[in-house]
mmCIF file of C-alpha atoms in Angstrom:
data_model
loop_
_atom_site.group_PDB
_atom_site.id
_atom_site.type_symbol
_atom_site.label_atom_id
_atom_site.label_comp_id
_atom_site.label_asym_id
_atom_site.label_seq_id
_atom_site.Cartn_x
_atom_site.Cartn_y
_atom_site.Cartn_z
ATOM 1 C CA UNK A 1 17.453 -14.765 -2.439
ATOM 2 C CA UNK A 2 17.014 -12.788 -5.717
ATOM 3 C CA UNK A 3 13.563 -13.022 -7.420
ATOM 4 C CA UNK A 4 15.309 -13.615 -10.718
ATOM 5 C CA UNK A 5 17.202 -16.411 -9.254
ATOM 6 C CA UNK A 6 14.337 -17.730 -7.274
ATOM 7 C CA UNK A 7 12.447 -17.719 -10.782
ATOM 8 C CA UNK A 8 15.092 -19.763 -12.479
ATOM 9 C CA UNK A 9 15.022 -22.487 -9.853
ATOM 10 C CA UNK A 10 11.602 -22.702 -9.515
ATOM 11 C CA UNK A 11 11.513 -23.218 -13.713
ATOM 12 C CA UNK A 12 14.227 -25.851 -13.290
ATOM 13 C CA UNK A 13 12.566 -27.895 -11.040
ATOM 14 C CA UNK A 14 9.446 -27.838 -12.472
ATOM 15 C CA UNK A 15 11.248 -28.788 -15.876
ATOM 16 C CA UNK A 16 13.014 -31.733 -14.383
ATOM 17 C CA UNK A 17 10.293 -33.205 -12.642
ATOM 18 C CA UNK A 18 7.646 -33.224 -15.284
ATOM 19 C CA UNK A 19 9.794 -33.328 -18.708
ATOM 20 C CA UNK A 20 12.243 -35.837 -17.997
ATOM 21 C CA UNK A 21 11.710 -39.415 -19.521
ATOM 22 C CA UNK A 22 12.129 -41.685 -16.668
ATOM 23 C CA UNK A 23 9.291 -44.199 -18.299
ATOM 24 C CA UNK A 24 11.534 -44.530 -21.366
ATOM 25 C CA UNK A 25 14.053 -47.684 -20.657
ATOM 26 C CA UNK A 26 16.783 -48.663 -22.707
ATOM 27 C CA UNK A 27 19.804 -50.169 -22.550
ATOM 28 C CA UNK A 28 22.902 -48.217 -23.752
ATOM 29 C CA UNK A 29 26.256 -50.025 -23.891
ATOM 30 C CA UNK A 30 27.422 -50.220 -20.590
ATOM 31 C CA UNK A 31 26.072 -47.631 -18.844
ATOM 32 C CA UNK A 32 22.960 -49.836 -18.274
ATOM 33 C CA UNK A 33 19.645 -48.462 -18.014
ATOM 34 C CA UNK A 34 18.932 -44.928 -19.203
ATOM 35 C CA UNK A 35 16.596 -44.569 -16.471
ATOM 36 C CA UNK A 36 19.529 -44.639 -13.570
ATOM 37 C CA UNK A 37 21.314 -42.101 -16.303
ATOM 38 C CA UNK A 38 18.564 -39.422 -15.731
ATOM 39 C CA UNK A 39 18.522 -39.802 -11.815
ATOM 40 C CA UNK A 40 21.750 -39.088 -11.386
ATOM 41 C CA UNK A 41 21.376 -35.981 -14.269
ATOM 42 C CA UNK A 42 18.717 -35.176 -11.561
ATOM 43 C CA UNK A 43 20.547 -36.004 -8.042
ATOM 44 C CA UNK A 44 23.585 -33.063 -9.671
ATOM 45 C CA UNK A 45 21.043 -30.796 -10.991
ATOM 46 C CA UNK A 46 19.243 -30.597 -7.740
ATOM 47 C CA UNK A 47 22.447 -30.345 -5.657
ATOM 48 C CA UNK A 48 23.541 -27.275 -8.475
ATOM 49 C CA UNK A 49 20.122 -25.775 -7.651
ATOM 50 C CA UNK A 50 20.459 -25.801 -3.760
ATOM 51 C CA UNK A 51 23.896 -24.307 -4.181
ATOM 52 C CA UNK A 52 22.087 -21.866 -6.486
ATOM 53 C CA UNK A 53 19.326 -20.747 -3.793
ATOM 54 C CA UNK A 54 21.987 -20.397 -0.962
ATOM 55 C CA UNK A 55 23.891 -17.560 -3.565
ATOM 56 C CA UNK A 56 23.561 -14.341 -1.472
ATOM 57 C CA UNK A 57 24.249 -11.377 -3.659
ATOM 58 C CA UNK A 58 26.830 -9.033 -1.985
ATOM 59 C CA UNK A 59 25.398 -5.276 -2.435
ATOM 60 C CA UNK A 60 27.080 -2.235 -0.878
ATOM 61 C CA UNK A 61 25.456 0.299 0.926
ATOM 62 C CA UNK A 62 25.751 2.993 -1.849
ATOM 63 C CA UNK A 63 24.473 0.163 -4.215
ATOM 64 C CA UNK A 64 21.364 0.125 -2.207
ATOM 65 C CA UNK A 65 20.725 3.494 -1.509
ATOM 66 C CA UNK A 66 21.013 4.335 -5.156
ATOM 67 C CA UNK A 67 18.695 1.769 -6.189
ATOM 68 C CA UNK A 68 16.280 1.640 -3.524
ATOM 69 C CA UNK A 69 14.125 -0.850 -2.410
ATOM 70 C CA UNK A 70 12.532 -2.693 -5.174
ATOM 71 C CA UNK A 71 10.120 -4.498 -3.422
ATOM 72 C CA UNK A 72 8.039 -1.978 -1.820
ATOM 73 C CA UNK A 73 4.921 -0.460 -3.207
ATOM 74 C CA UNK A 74 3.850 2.700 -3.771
ATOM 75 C CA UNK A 75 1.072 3.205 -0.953
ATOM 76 C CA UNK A 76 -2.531 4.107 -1.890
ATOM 77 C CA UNK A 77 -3.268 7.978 -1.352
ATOM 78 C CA UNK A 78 -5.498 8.410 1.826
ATOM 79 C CA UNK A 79 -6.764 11.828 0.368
ATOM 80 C CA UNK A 80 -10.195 12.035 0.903
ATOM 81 C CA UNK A 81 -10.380 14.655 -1.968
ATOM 82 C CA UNK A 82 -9.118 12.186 -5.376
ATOM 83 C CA UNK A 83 -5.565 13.824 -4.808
ATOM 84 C CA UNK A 84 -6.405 17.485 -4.532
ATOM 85 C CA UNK A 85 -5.578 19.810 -1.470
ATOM 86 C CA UNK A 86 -9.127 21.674 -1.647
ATOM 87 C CA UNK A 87 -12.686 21.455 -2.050
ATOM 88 C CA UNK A 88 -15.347 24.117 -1.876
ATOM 89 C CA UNK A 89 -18.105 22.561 -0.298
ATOM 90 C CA UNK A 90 -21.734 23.469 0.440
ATOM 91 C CA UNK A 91 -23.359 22.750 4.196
ATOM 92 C CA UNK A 92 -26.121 20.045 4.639
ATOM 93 C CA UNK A 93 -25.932 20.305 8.815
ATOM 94 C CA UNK A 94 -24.169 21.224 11.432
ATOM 95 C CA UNK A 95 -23.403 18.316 13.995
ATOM 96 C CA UNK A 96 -21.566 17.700 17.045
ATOM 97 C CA UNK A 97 -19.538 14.644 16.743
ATOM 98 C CA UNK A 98 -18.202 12.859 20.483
ATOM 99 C CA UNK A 99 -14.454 11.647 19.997
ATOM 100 C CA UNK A 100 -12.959 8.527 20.978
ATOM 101 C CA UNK A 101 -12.556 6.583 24.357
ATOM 102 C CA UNK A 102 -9.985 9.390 26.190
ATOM 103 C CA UNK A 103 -11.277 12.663 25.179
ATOM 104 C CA UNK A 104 -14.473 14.123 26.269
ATOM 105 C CA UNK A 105 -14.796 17.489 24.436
ATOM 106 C CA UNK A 106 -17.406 17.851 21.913
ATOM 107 C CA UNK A 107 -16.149 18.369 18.334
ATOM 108 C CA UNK A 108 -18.440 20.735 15.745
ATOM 109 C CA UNK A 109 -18.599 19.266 13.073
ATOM 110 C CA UNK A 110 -20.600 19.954 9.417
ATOM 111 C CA UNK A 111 -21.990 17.586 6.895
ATOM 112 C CA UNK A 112 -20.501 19.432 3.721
ATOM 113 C CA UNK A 113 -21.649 18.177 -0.097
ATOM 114 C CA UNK A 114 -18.372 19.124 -2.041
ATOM 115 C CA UNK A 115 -17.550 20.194 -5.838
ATOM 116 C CA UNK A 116 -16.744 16.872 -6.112
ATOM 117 C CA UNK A 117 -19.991 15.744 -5.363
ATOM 118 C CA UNK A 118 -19.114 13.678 -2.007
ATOM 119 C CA UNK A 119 -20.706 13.708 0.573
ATOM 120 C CA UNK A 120 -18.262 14.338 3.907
ATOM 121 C CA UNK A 121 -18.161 14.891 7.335
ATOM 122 C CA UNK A 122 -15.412 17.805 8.197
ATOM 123 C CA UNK A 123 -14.145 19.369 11.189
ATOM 124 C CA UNK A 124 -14.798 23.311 11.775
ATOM 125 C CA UNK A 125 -11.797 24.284 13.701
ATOM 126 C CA UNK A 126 -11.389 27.276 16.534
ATOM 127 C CA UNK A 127 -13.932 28.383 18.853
ATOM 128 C CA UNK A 128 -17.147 29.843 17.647
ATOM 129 C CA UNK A 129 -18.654 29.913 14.090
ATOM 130 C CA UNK A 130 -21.944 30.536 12.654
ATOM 131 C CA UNK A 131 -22.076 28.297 10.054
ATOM 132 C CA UNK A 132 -25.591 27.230 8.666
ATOM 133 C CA UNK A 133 -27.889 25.112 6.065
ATOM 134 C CA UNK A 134 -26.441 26.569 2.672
ATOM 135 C CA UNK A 135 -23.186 28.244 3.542
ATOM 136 C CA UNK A 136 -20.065 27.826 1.621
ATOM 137 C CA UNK A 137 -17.033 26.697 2.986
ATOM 138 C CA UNK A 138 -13.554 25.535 1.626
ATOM 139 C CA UNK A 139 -12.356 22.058 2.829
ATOM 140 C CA UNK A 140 -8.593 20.646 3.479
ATOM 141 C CA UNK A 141 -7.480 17.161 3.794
ATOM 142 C CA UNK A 142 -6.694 16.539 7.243
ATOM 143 C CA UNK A 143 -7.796 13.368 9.425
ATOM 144 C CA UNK A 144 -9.127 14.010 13.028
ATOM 145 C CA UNK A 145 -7.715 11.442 15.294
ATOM 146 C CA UNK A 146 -10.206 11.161 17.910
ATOM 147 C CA UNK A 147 -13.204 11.494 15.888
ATOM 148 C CA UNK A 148 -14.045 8.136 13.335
ATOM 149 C CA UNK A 149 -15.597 9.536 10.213
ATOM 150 C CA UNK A 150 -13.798 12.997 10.158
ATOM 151 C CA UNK A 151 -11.555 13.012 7.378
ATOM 152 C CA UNK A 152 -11.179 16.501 6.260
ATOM 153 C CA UNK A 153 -11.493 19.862 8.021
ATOM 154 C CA UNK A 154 -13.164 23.800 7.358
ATOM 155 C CA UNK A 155 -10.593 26.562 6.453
ATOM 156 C CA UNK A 156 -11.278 29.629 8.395
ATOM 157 C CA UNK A 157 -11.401 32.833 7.219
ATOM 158 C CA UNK A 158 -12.549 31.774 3.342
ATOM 159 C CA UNK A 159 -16.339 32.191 2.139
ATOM 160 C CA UNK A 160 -18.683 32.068 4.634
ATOM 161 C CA UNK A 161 -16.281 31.075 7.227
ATOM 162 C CA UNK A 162 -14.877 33.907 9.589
ATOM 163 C CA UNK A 163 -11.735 34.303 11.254
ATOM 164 C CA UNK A 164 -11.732 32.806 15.117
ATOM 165 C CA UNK A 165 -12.499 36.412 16.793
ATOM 166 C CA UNK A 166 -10.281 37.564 19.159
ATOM 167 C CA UNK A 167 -11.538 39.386 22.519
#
């Protein structure tokens, strides 16, 4: 059902339940009691209102691809770095991180403090580097699966970080 409609119902109901004078008695001609008057108002409204919630609005295809889908949110950004693609970051340490349950290979790993003044743990990629205390590296967003805690990873071949040499 449409939130608008849902709404209106919801209002409507409320309304009738708690603003309607049932307490109030009187007679009126020859309708009798006003109080029988009101249920009945009630007993129609209510049947109006649950032919109201079964309404099913009819929207085409190209109706909803135009408009989208307007209850979805917009997901939070995962992006380590507040939104930006790099970071120039200075090493604390150079660990070796073990992945997750399957894998067995070490991963090298450095604790870098970026620009941004976090604190991170990223991945050095390739074979081989000689990274150390006080080096300067650039950092990418980029998750490593296997390894909790490793959110972002080294880019070679800027700053202190070489190129993977090739034999």
């Amino acid at each position: 059902m449409n939130v608008l409609t849902r709404t209106v119902v919801n209002i409507t109901r409320s309304f009738i339940t708690n603003y309607t004078p049932v307490n109030k008695l009187h007679v009126i001609g020859n309708y009798g009691f006003q109080g029988s008057l009101v249920s009945k108002m009630k007993e129609s409204l209510t049947n109006t209102f649950q032919a109201l919630e079964q309404i099913r609005y009819k929207t085409t295809l190209k109706q909803m691809h135009e408009r989208g889908r307007p209850y979805k949110r917009a997901k939070k950004s995962k992006n380590p770095l507040n939104g930006k693609p790099f970071a120039k970051g200075v090493i604390l340490k150079t660990v070796i991180k073990k992945p997750k349950k399957p894998n067995s290979a070490n991963r090298k790993c450095v604790i870098v403090k970026l620009s941004t003044g976090k604190e991170m743990t990223a991945y050095v990629p390739g074979i081989g580097h000689n990274l150390q205390e006080h080096n300067v590296v650039l950092c990418r967003v980029g998750r490593l699966q296997d390894t909790p805690g490793v959110k972002i990873k080294c880019v070679r071949g800027k700053y202190d970080l070489p190129h993977v040499k090739r034999n």
